[in-house]
Amino acid sequence: MDIILLQRDLRLIDNPALFYGSKKRNYCVIYVYDKNYWKSYGRSSRQLKFAIDCLSELDKNLRRINSKIFIHEGSFESLGALIKREFSNFNIHLNHCTDNIYHREDLKKFINSFNDNEIKIYDNFGLQLKEFNRDTWSRDWNKIMSKPLLEIPEISNFNKELPLQEFEDFEKKDIIKKHKLDEIQIGGEKLALELLNSFFEYRADGYRKKMSCPNEAETACSRLSPHIAFGSISLRKVYQSLNDALITSNFKNDLYSFKKRLHWHCHFIQKLETEPELEYKSMHPHCDRLREIEDKELIEKWINGETGFPFLDACLIYLRKTGWINFRMRAMIMSFASYNLWQPWQLTSPLLAELFTDFEPGIHISQVQMQSGVTGINLPRIYSVYKQSFDQDPSAEWIKSIIPSLKKIDLDSIHNAELNDIYLEKIVDPKKTAAKARESIWSIRKNTEFKKLAKEVFIKHGSRRTQRFNRMR
């Protein structure tokens, strides 16, 4: 018989593990709910809520083909023991998943407990899992994304009783308090397809410009990121639908900009796949010496949106409420923590990740390191909270909608964070701290040994599409 394991691939269509695992029509589908995983690096209840949404729809769809989702409460390692106890002749199917170290280590123990011919792992994105080569990466990615979409699974004839609860019973437990997550995106394959279609049909019009402004980005961005992260839609489906849309679209330039980001998606995940230690080690080893002292009070004020800078605070309050904010604002938030507050990214990164419904470890960790100036191959960029406030919300209407106490305050006072006793006291001087950070970063980058190691980092992780190492030093 066939055992299909779900991780972050919660869909019916174009799901390799489900498609191939169902071929003999004698299969069961199991999702591993490990409460310790949901307490590990970057994981949170908002992400779990989204995953349960996806599982709920998938379970209903599977029941239409005489299947259903069983829940194993525990680790992958403990599931391995159960499988060996309950089954004598089996094949395990699962899609590859690049996740945090907790998940990676647990899954490794599970996989190593079986013979190679008992387990089949399928690539779920456009990654190089065996023969890693950055020089051929883009070509390989295009090949994977151009393959035909896989159909829905076969009808199941499985009728064995299992010592596992069905998803319907698991869902009734209400393991998360959903009433506190009312504004978090809803998961599921149906909603993913609706977002895909509305984005290509009309929402992407002006995407290139609107995606930088948090107010406009809310609808102008695809909003597919959590669906891609939890697999309620396949990246291949998005890519192929995009190519179809480009044929007749009236806003091709906006869609081409979106297309670039699909490439970058897997480019960043590949970094963590290749070097899992990036979860806690800087891409360039010299950079771990930069920030060795932490200030817990500063970090707490930052993550709670209590910095004294209205635009930055509004972004964090909005993110905490909705589980999403646009890319530029994510970069600014992280830049402020790493440059202006000069806090170790290893401490701030997981706190920020927990707020994102669409947390994808490979993308998040790579971006965190870029915005902290520790990759060695990307030019340090320090975002000005003043400039972003003026540029992205010139009327301050968005800020005022998030922080109502500032409704009657004049624009200059809000943008310059000159509010005296009206608002929170500024926790740092952005200009002075930025200047100091810039000096510290560039002082180590001038070192000959630094440049030598940076070249090695580029060979391993640098994009070959548009960059050259000597342009990045």
GROMACS .gro file of C-alpha atoms in nm:
model
  473
    1MET     CA    1   0.000   0.000   0.000
    2ASP     CA    2   0.097   0.367  -0.027
    3ILE     CA    3   0.127   0.621   0.254
    4ILE     CA    4   0.111   0.987   0.148
    5LEU     CA    5   0.251   1.238   0.397
    6LEU     CA    6   0.147   1.602   0.387
    7GLN     CA    7   0.378   1.882   0.495
    8ARG     CA    8   0.333   2.225   0.337
    9ASP     CA    9   0.172   2.097   0.017
   10LEU     CA   10  -0.195   2.122   0.106
   11ARG     CA   11  -0.371   2.099  -0.230
   12LEU     CA   12  -0.532   1.845  -0.462
   13ILE     CA   13  -0.410   1.965  -0.803
   14ASP     CA   14  -0.046   1.937  -0.916
   15ASN     CA   15   0.058   1.759  -0.599
   16PRO     CA   16   0.330   1.502  -0.684
   17ALA     CA   17   0.303   1.298  -0.363
   18LEU     CA   18  -0.075   1.269  -0.394
   19PHE     CA   19  -0.068   1.204  -0.768
   20TYR     CA   20   0.195   0.930  -0.772
   21GLY     CA   21   0.103   0.788  -0.433
   22SER     CA   22  -0.256   0.731  -0.547
   23LYS     CA   23  -0.172   0.537  -0.863
   24LYS     CA   24  -0.240   0.193  -0.713
   25ARG     CA   25  -0.559   0.323  -0.547
   26ASN     CA   26  -0.465   0.177  -0.212
   27TYR     CA   27  -0.344   0.476  -0.015
   28CYS     CA   28  -0.392   0.673   0.303
   29VAL     CA   29  -0.311   1.041   0.360
   30ILE     CA   30  -0.148   1.154   0.685
   31TYR     CA   31  -0.068   1.502   0.817
   32VAL     CA   32   0.182   1.535   1.101
   33TYR     CA   33   0.075   1.778   1.371
   34ASP     CA   34   0.375   1.832   1.596
   35LYS     CA   35   0.307   2.096   1.862
   36ASN     CA   36   0.681   2.135   1.917
   37TYR     CA   37   0.727   2.219   1.550
   38TRP     CA   38   0.471   2.497   1.583
   39LYS     CA   39   0.678   2.638   1.871
   40SER     CA   40   1.004   2.620   1.676
   41TYR     CA   41   1.189   2.889   1.479
   42GLY     CA   42   0.950   3.138   1.322
   43ARG     CA   43   0.635   2.929   1.363
   44SER     CA   44   0.314   3.072   1.509
   45SER     CA   45  -0.061   3.027   1.552
   46ARG     CA   46  -0.148   3.247   1.254
   47GLN     CA   47   0.041   3.015   1.024
   48LEU     CA   48  -0.119   2.711   1.188
   49LYS     CA   49  -0.461   2.870   1.138
   50PHE     CA   50  -0.388   2.910   0.767
   51ALA     CA   51  -0.263   2.550   0.743
   52ILE     CA   52  -0.581   2.420   0.911
   53ASP     CA   53  -0.791   2.619   0.663
   54CYS     CA   54  -0.606   2.446   0.381
   55LEU     CA   55  -0.635   2.103   0.542
   56SER     CA   56  -1.007   2.150   0.593
   57GLU     CA   57  -1.071   2.212   0.225
   58LEU     CA   58  -0.831   1.940   0.115
   59ASP     CA   59  -0.999   1.687   0.344
   60LYS     CA   60  -1.339   1.768   0.189
   61ASN     CA   61  -1.195   1.730  -0.160
   62LEU     CA   62  -1.029   1.398  -0.075
   63ARG     CA   63  -1.355   1.261   0.065
   64ARG     CA   64  -1.506   1.307  -0.280
   65ILE     CA   65  -1.261   1.045  -0.406
   66ASN     CA   66  -1.314   0.811  -0.111
   67SER     CA   67  -1.010   0.931   0.083
   68LYS     CA   68  -0.954   1.155   0.385
   69ILE     CA   69  -0.680   1.304   0.601
   70PHE     CA   70  -0.559   1.125   0.911
   71ILE     CA   71  -0.374   1.323   1.179
   72HIS     CA   72  -0.065   1.197   1.359
   73GLU     CA   73  -0.005   1.404   1.671
   74GLY     CA   74   0.366   1.388   1.737
   75SER     CA   75   0.694   1.406   1.553
   76PHE     CA   76   0.792   1.253   1.220
   77GLU     CA   77   1.023   1.026   1.415
   78SER     CA   78   0.732   0.888   1.620
   79LEU     CA   79   0.526   0.847   1.302
   80GLY     CA   80   0.802   0.628   1.162
   81ALA     CA   81   0.763   0.389   1.455
   82LEU     CA   82   0.386   0.380   1.404
   83ILE     CA   83   0.418   0.302   1.032
   84LYS     CA   84   0.653   0.012   1.099
   85ARG     CA   85   0.418  -0.120   1.363
   86GLU     CA   86   0.099  -0.095   1.155
   87PHE     CA   87   0.219  -0.179   0.804
   88SER     CA   88   0.433  -0.458   0.662
   89ASN     CA   89   0.448  -0.373   0.292
   90PHE     CA   90   0.435  -0.006   0.203
   91ASN     CA   91   0.571   0.288   0.004
   92ILE     CA   92   0.589   0.635   0.156
   93HIS     CA   93   0.537   0.942  -0.063
   94LEU     CA   94   0.608   1.301   0.038
   95ASN     CA   95   0.697   1.628  -0.127
   96HIS     CA   96   1.029   1.788  -0.039
   97CYS     CA   97   1.006   2.079   0.202
   98THR     CA   98   1.282   2.328   0.292
   99ASP     CA   99   1.201   2.429   0.648
  100ASN     CA  100   1.370   2.523   0.973
  101ILE     CA  101   1.632   2.311   1.148
  102TYR     CA  102   1.382   2.153   1.389
  103HIS     CA  103   1.180   2.018   1.099
  104ARG     CA  104   1.486   1.921   0.896
  105GLU     CA  105   1.638   1.717   1.178
  106ASP     CA  106   1.312   1.546   1.267
  107LEU     CA  107   1.242   1.455   0.905
  108LYS     CA  108   1.599   1.331   0.857
  109LYS     CA  109   1.553   1.083   1.143
  110PHE     CA  110   1.227   0.968   0.987
  111ILE     CA  111   1.375   0.919   0.639
  112ASN     CA  112   1.688   0.745   0.768
  113SER     CA  113   1.476   0.491   0.953
  114PHE     CA  114   1.350   0.347   0.622
  115ASN     CA  115   1.516   0.179   0.326
  116ASP     CA  116   1.561   0.388   0.011
  117ASN     CA  117   1.308   0.175  -0.177
  118GLU     CA  118   1.040   0.240   0.088
  119ILE     CA  119   1.027   0.618   0.053
  120LYS     CA  120   0.990   0.854  -0.244
  121ILE     CA  121   1.051   1.227  -0.217
  122TYR     CA  122   0.929   1.465  -0.488
  123ASP     CA  123   1.048   1.818  -0.564
  124ASN     CA  124   0.771   2.061  -0.476
  125PHE     CA  125   0.943   2.378  -0.603
  126GLY     CA  126   1.212   2.449  -0.859
  127LEU     CA  127   1.507   2.349  -0.641
  128GLN     CA  128   1.823   2.153  -0.709
  129LEU     CA  129   1.807   1.881  -0.445
  130LYS     CA  130   2.091   1.651  -0.556
  131GLU     CA  131   2.338   1.807  -0.798
  132PHE     CA  132   2.358   2.169  -0.685
  133ASN     CA  133   2.506   2.402  -0.948
  134ARG     CA  134   2.427   2.775  -0.954
  135ASP     CA  135   2.548   2.800  -1.314
  136THR     CA  136   2.268   2.572  -1.436
  137TRP     CA  137   2.011   2.667  -1.172
  138SER     CA  138   1.798   2.902  -1.383
  139ARG     CA  139   1.782   2.658  -1.673
  140ASP     CA  140   1.680   2.374  -1.441
  141TRP     CA  141   1.416   2.592  -1.277
  142ASN     CA  142   1.255   2.671  -1.610
  143LYS     CA  143   1.244   2.302  -1.700
  144ILE     CA  144   1.065   2.214  -1.376
  145MET     CA  145   0.818   2.502  -1.406
  146SER     CA  146   0.735   2.409  -1.767
  147LYS     CA  147   0.636   2.049  -1.695
  148PRO     CA  148   0.264   1.964  -1.734
  149LEU     CA  149   0.048   2.007  -1.426
  150LEU     CA  150  -0.046   1.686  -1.249
  151GLU     CA  151  -0.411   1.581  -1.231
  152ILE     CA  152  -0.611   1.506  -0.916
  153PRO     CA  153  -0.538   1.177  -0.732
  154GLU     CA  154  -0.706   0.848  -0.815
  155ILE     CA  155  -1.009   0.724  -0.618
  156SER     CA  156  -0.894   0.535  -0.309
  157ASN     CA  157  -0.992   0.179  -0.216
  158PHE     CA  158  -0.815   0.196   0.123
  159ASN     CA  159  -1.027   0.059   0.408
  160LYS     CA  160  -0.783  -0.031   0.686
  161GLU     CA  161  -0.853   0.095   1.038
  162LEU     CA  162  -0.571   0.316   1.168
  163PRO     CA  163  -0.485   0.424   1.525
  164LEU     CA  164  -0.503   0.785   1.407
  165GLN     CA  165  -0.777   1.045   1.437
  166GLU     CA  166  -0.949   1.178   1.129
  167PHE     CA  167  -0.903   1.544   1.042
  168GLU     CA  168  -1.271   1.619   1.109
  169ASP     CA  169  -1.226   1.518   1.473
  170PHE     CA  170  -0.893   1.699   1.500
  171GLU     CA  171  -1.048   2.021   1.367
  172LYS     CA  172  -1.317   2.015   1.637
  173LYS     CA  173  -1.050   2.047   1.906
  174ASP     CA  174  -1.002   2.413   1.810
  175ILE     CA  175  -0.632   2.402   1.894
  176ILE     CA  176  -0.597   2.769   1.805
  177LYS     CA  177  -0.813   3.055   1.921
  178LYS     CA  178  -0.940   3.169   1.582
  179HIS     CA  179  -1.133   3.463   1.727
  180LYS     CA  180  -0.799   3.640   1.775
  181LEU     CA  181  -0.702   3.580   1.413
  182ASP     CA  182  -1.005   3.722   1.233
  183GLU     CA  183  -0.800   3.940   0.996
  184ILE     CA  184  -0.548   3.672   0.898
  185GLN     CA  185  -0.584   3.549   0.540
  186ILE     CA  186  -0.799   3.241   0.489
  187GLY     CA  187  -0.628   2.938   0.338
  188GLY     CA  188  -0.746   2.687   0.080
  189GLU     CA  189  -0.713   2.595  -0.286
  190LYS     CA  190  -1.036   2.765  -0.394
  191LEU     CA  191  -0.936   3.103  -0.253
  192ALA     CA  192  -0.585   3.067  -0.398
  193LEU     CA  193  -0.732   3.025  -0.746
  194GLU     CA  194  -0.964   3.321  -0.693
  195LEU     CA  195  -0.669   3.541  -0.596
  196LEU     CA  196  -0.467   3.415  -0.893
  197ASN     CA  197  -0.743   3.497  -1.139
  198SER     CA  198  -0.834   3.838  -0.996
  199PHE     CA  199  -0.467   3.939  -0.990
  200PHE     CA  200  -0.410   3.854  -1.355
  201GLU     CA  201  -0.746   3.997  -1.466
  202TYR     CA  202  -0.735   4.339  -1.299
  203ARG     CA  203  -0.552   4.373  -0.963
  204ALA     CA  204  -0.204   4.363  -1.118
  205ASP     CA  205  -0.270   4.684  -1.311
  206GLY     CA  206  -0.008   4.925  -1.169
  207TYR     CA  207   0.156   4.649  -0.961
  208ARG     CA  208   0.514   4.771  -1.024
  209LYS     CA  209   0.443   5.105  -0.859
  210LYS     CA  210   0.172   5.018  -0.609
  211MET     CA  211   0.356   4.725  -0.449
  212SER     CA  212   0.584   4.968  -0.258
  213CYS     CA  213   0.302   5.147  -0.076
  214PRO     CA  214   0.152   4.948   0.213
  215ASN     CA  215  -0.195   5.089   0.154
  216GLU     CA  216  -0.210   5.017  -0.221
  217ALA     CA  217  -0.010   4.693  -0.197
  218GLU     CA  218  -0.286   4.534   0.009
  219THR     CA  219  -0.488   4.479  -0.309
  220ALA     CA  220  -0.231   4.544  -0.584
  221CYS     CA  221  -0.003   4.259  -0.474
  222SER     CA  222  -0.102   3.904  -0.564
  223ARG     CA  223  -0.152   3.803  -0.197
  224LEU     CA  224  -0.064   3.449  -0.303
  225SER     CA  225   0.240   3.424  -0.075
  226PRO     CA  226   0.078   3.226   0.211
  227HIS     CA  227  -0.089   2.998  -0.044
  228ILE     CA  228   0.246   2.927  -0.206
  229ALA     CA  229   0.415   2.885   0.133
  230PHE     CA  230   0.158   2.625   0.246
  231GLY     CA  231   0.106   2.477  -0.097
  232SER     CA  232  -0.265   2.546  -0.148
  233ILE     CA  233  -0.152   2.632  -0.500
  234SER     CA  234   0.161   2.509  -0.676
  235LEU     CA  235   0.425   2.751  -0.796
  236ARG     CA  236   0.411   2.573  -1.132
  237LYS     CA  237   0.038   2.649  -1.158
  238VAL     CA  238   0.106   3.017  -1.085
  239TYR     CA  239   0.391   3.029  -1.336
  240GLN     CA  240   0.200   2.863  -1.619
  241SER     CA  241  -0.114   3.069  -1.556
  242LEU     CA  242   0.102   3.381  -1.564
  243ASN     CA  243   0.248   3.287  -1.901
  244ASP     CA  244  -0.105   3.238  -2.035
  245ALA     CA  245  -0.218   3.573  -1.894
  246LEU     CA  246   0.077   3.755  -2.052
  247ILE     CA  247  -0.052   3.672  -2.401
  248THR     CA  248  -0.354   3.902  -2.375
  249SER     CA  249  -0.282   4.123  -2.071
  250ASN     CA  250  -0.308   4.502  -2.095
  251PHE     CA  251  -0.048   4.541  -1.819
  252LYS     CA  252   0.232   4.315  -1.935
  253ASN     CA  253   0.509   4.515  -1.766
  254ASP     CA  254   0.343   4.466  -1.428
  255LEU     CA  255   0.312   4.092  -1.487
  256TYR     CA  256   0.674   4.065  -1.605
  257SER     CA  257   0.775   4.228  -1.276
  258PHE     CA  258   0.573   3.965  -1.092
  259LYS     CA  259   0.733   3.692  -1.303
  260LYS     CA  260   1.079   3.794  -1.184
  261ARG     CA  261   0.965   3.743  -0.828
  262LEU     CA  262   0.864   3.385  -0.898
  263HIS     CA  263   1.226   3.317  -1.000
  264TRP     CA  264   1.355   3.491  -0.688
  265HIS     CA  265   1.122   3.284  -0.470
  266CYS     CA  266   1.308   2.960  -0.538
  267HIS     CA  267   1.646   3.135  -0.567
  268PHE     CA  268   1.626   3.235  -0.201
  269ILE     CA  269   1.488   2.903  -0.080
  270GLN     CA  270   1.777   2.728  -0.256
  271LYS     CA  271   2.019   2.916  -0.029
  272LEU     CA  272   1.873   2.764   0.288
  273GLU     CA  273   1.841   2.426   0.120
  274THR     CA  274   2.210   2.436   0.031
  275GLU     CA  275   2.325   2.576   0.365
  276PRO     CA  276   2.078   2.510   0.651
  277GLU     CA  277   2.315   2.676   0.900
  278LEU     CA  278   2.203   3.013   0.761
  279GLU     CA  279   1.923   2.993   1.015
  280TYR     CA  280   2.173   3.106   1.278
  281LYS     CA  281   2.499   3.185   1.095
  282SER     CA  282   2.566   3.485   0.873
  283MET     CA  283   2.623   3.406   0.507
  284HIS     CA  284   2.959   3.581   0.538
  285PRO     CA  285   3.132   3.443   0.852
  286HIS     CA  286   3.305   3.772   0.940
  287CYS     CA  287   2.967   3.939   0.989
  288ASP     CA  288   2.879   3.737   1.297
  289ARG     CA  289   3.126   3.958   1.485
  290LEU     CA  290   2.930   4.275   1.408
  291ARG     CA  291   2.644   4.264   1.658
  292GLU     CA  292   2.730   4.072   1.971
  293ILE     CA  293   2.537   4.274   2.231
  294GLU     CA  294   2.159   4.253   2.260
  295ASP     CA  295   1.914   4.496   2.413
  296LYS     CA  296   1.591   4.311   2.497
  297GLU     CA  297   1.402   4.632   2.574
  298LEU     CA  298   1.482   4.780   2.232
  299ILE     CA  299   1.383   4.456   2.057
  300GLU     CA  300   1.053   4.440   2.245
  301LYS     CA  301   0.962   4.799   2.156
  302TRP     CA  302   1.054   4.733   1.793
  303ILE     CA  303   0.851   4.414   1.748
  304ASN     CA  304   0.548   4.565   1.924
  305GLY     CA  305   0.547   4.880   1.709
  306GLU     CA  306   0.644   5.116   1.991
  307THR     CA  307   0.951   5.283   1.842
  308GLY     CA  308   0.822   5.642   1.839
  309PHE     CA  309   0.831   5.658   1.457
  310PRO     CA  310   0.467   5.664   1.340
  311PHE     CA  311   0.515   5.509   0.997
  312LEU     CA  312   0.735   5.226   1.124
  313ASP     CA  313   0.500   5.163   1.415
  314ALA     CA  314   0.197   5.164   1.184
  315CYS     CA  315   0.365   4.901   0.966
  316LEU     CA  316   0.429   4.674   1.264
  317ILE     CA  317   0.081   4.724   1.411
  318TYR     CA  318  -0.073   4.644   1.072
  319LEU     CA  319   0.149   4.337   1.035
  320ARG     CA  320   0.063   4.210   1.383
  321LYS     CA  321  -0.305   4.249   1.303
  322THR     CA  322  -0.319   4.107   0.949
  323GLY     CA  323  -0.018   3.874   0.922
  324TRP     CA  324   0.100   4.043   0.603
  325ILE     CA  325   0.273   4.356   0.478
  326ASN     CA  326   0.443   4.439   0.149
  327PHE     CA  327   0.807   4.361   0.075
  328ARG     CA  328   0.950   4.713   0.098
  329MET     CA  329   0.803   4.759   0.443
  330ARG     CA  330   0.939   4.422   0.553
  331ALA     CA  331   1.282   4.538   0.440
  332MET     CA  332   1.247   4.868   0.626
  333ILE     CA  333   1.133   4.694   0.946
  334MET     CA  334   1.431   4.459   0.941
  335SER     CA  335   1.675   4.731   0.836
  336PHE     CA  336   1.571   4.939   1.135
  337ALA     CA  337   1.630   4.651   1.377
  338SER     CA  338   1.969   4.563   1.232
  339TYR     CA  339   2.114   4.903   1.149
  340ASN     CA  340   1.941   5.163   1.365
  341LEU     CA  341   1.898   4.943   1.671
  342TRP     CA  342   2.212   4.738   1.590
  343GLN     CA  343   2.056   4.418   1.725
  344PRO     CA  344   2.171   4.064   1.631
  345TRP     CA  345   1.959   3.944   1.341
  346GLN     CA  346   1.958   3.594   1.492
  347LEU     CA  347   1.733   3.730   1.771
  348THR     CA  348   1.505   3.958   1.571
  349SER     CA  349   1.456   3.726   1.273
  350PRO     CA  350   1.237   3.457   1.437
  351LEU     CA  351   1.028   3.721   1.617
  352LEU     CA  352   0.946   3.888   1.287
  353ALA     CA  353   0.889   3.553   1.114
  354GLU     CA  354   0.619   3.463   1.367
  355LEU     CA  355   0.414   3.762   1.249
  356PHE     CA  356   0.408   3.653   0.885
  357THR     CA  357   0.129   3.418   0.781
  358ASP     CA  358   0.336   3.354   0.468
  359PHE     CA  359   0.659   3.271   0.656
  360GLU     CA  360   0.882   3.079   0.415
  361PRO     CA  361   1.211   3.008   0.598
  362GLY     CA  362   1.437   3.017   0.292
  363ILE     CA  363   1.303   3.352   0.173
  364HIS     CA  364   1.273   3.511   0.516
  365ILE     CA  365   1.619   3.417   0.640
  366SER     CA  366   1.785   3.522   0.314
  367GLN     CA  367   1.605   3.858   0.319
  368VAL     CA  368   1.683   3.914   0.686
  369GLN     CA  369   2.052   3.863   0.616
  370MET     CA  370   2.038   4.096   0.315
  371GLN     CA  371   1.868   4.371   0.517
  372SER     CA  372   2.126   4.323   0.794
  373GLY     CA  373   2.428   4.356   0.564
  374VAL     CA  374   2.571   4.014   0.651
  375THR     CA  375   2.567   3.832   0.316
  376GLY     CA  376   2.893   3.982   0.195
  377ILE     CA  377   2.763   3.986  -0.163
  378ASN     CA  378   2.480   4.241  -0.144
  379LEU     CA  379   2.549   4.611  -0.102
  380PRO     CA  380   2.426   4.726   0.243
  381ARG     CA  381   2.106   4.928   0.218
  382ILE     CA  382   1.985   5.125   0.517
  383TYR     CA  383   1.621   5.231   0.483
  384SER     CA  384   1.532   5.574   0.619
  385VAL     CA  385   1.209   5.560   0.819
  386TYR     CA  386   1.165   5.932   0.749
  387LYS     CA  387   1.199   5.896   0.371
  388GLN     CA  388   0.974   5.588   0.355
  389SER     CA  389   0.709   5.772   0.552
  390PHE     CA  390   0.714   6.069   0.311
  391ASP     CA  391   0.737   5.851  -0.002
  392GLN     CA  392   0.489   5.575   0.076
  393ASP     CA  393   0.222   5.764   0.271
  394PRO     CA  394   0.261   6.133   0.182
  395SER     CA  395  -0.084   6.227   0.309
  396ALA     CA  396  -0.030   6.020   0.628
  397GLU     CA  397  -0.386   5.893   0.585
  398TRP     CA  398  -0.273   5.532   0.615
  399ILE     CA  399  -0.070   5.607   0.930
  400LYS     CA  400  -0.370   5.782   1.086
  401SER     CA  401  -0.598   5.489   1.001
  402ILE     CA  402  -0.365   5.258   1.193
  403ILE     CA  403  -0.286   5.499   1.478
  404PRO     CA  404  -0.608   5.704   1.533
  405SER     CA  405  -0.450   5.917   1.806
  406LEU     CA  406  -0.256   6.100   1.532
  407LYS     CA  407  -0.561   6.196   1.324
  408LYS     CA  408  -0.540   6.567   1.404
  409ILE     CA  409  -0.162   6.599   1.385
  410ASP     CA  410   0.002   6.785   1.095
  411LEU     CA  411   0.190   6.593   0.826
  412ASP     CA  412   0.542   6.718   0.892
  413SER     CA  413   0.521   6.630   1.260
  414ILE     CA  414   0.411   6.276   1.175
  415HIS     CA  415   0.665   6.213   0.898
  416ASN     CA  416   0.953   6.362   1.099
  417ALA     CA  417   0.839   6.192   1.419
  418GLU     CA  418   0.849   6.528   1.598
  419LEU     CA  419   0.554   6.472   1.830
  420ASN     CA  420   0.689   6.562   2.173
  421ASP     CA  421   0.443   6.438   2.437
  422ILE     CA  422   0.170   6.356   2.183
  423TYR     CA  423   0.320   6.020   2.093
  424LEU     CA  424   0.582   5.772   2.206
  425GLU     CA  425   0.939   5.892   2.254
  426LYS     CA  426   1.178   5.794   1.973
  427ILE     CA  427   1.397   5.507   2.087
  428VAL     CA  428   1.697   5.608   1.871
  429ASP     CA  429   1.825   5.884   1.646
  430PRO     CA  430   1.792   5.730   1.294
  431LYS     CA  431   2.050   5.952   1.126
  432LYS     CA  432   2.322   5.905   1.386
  433THR     CA  433   2.264   5.531   1.421
  434ALA     CA  434   2.257   5.485   1.043
  435ALA     CA  435   2.587   5.669   1.007
  436LYS     CA  436   2.747   5.457   1.277
  437ALA     CA  437   2.612   5.136   1.124
  438ARG     CA  438   2.735   5.234   0.778
  439GLU     CA  439   3.084   5.296   0.916
  440SER     CA  440   3.090   4.961   1.099
  441ILE     CA  441   2.969   4.762   0.798
  442TRP     CA  442   3.208   4.918   0.548
  443SER     CA  443   3.506   4.894   0.781
  444ILE     CA  444   3.500   4.513   0.762
  445ARG     CA  445   3.407   4.500   0.392
  446LYS     CA  446   3.734   4.673   0.295
  447ASN     CA  447   3.937   4.385   0.438
  448THR     CA  448   4.115   4.166   0.179
  449GLU     CA  449   4.016   3.845   0.358
  450PHE     CA  450   3.655   3.964   0.367
  451LYS     CA  451   3.655   4.007  -0.010
  452LYS     CA  452   3.808   3.665  -0.062
  453LEU     CA  453   3.538   3.496   0.146
  454ALA     CA  454   3.269   3.708  -0.020
  455LYS     CA  455   3.371   3.563  -0.355
  456GLU     CA  456   3.323   3.213  -0.216
  457VAL     CA  457   2.978   3.313  -0.089
  458PHE     CA  458   2.886   3.441  -0.434
  459ILE     CA  459   2.998   3.119  -0.603
  460LYS     CA  460   2.770   2.924  -0.369
  461HIS     CA  461   2.470   3.154  -0.340
  462GLY     CA  462   2.488   3.436  -0.594
  463SER     CA  463   2.241   3.469  -0.880
  464ARG     CA  464   2.388   3.419  -1.228
  465ARG     CA  465   2.097   3.590  -1.402
  466THR     CA  466   2.188   3.957  -1.362
  467GLN     CA  467   2.474   3.989  -1.117
  468ARG     CA  468   2.848   3.962  -1.132
  469PHE     CA  469   3.061   3.941  -0.823
  470ASN     CA  470   3.290   4.234  -0.908
  471ARG     CA  471   2.989   4.463  -0.930
  472MET     CA  472   2.884   4.376  -0.576
  473ARG     CA  473   3.200   4.433  -0.375
   0.00000   0.00000   0.00000
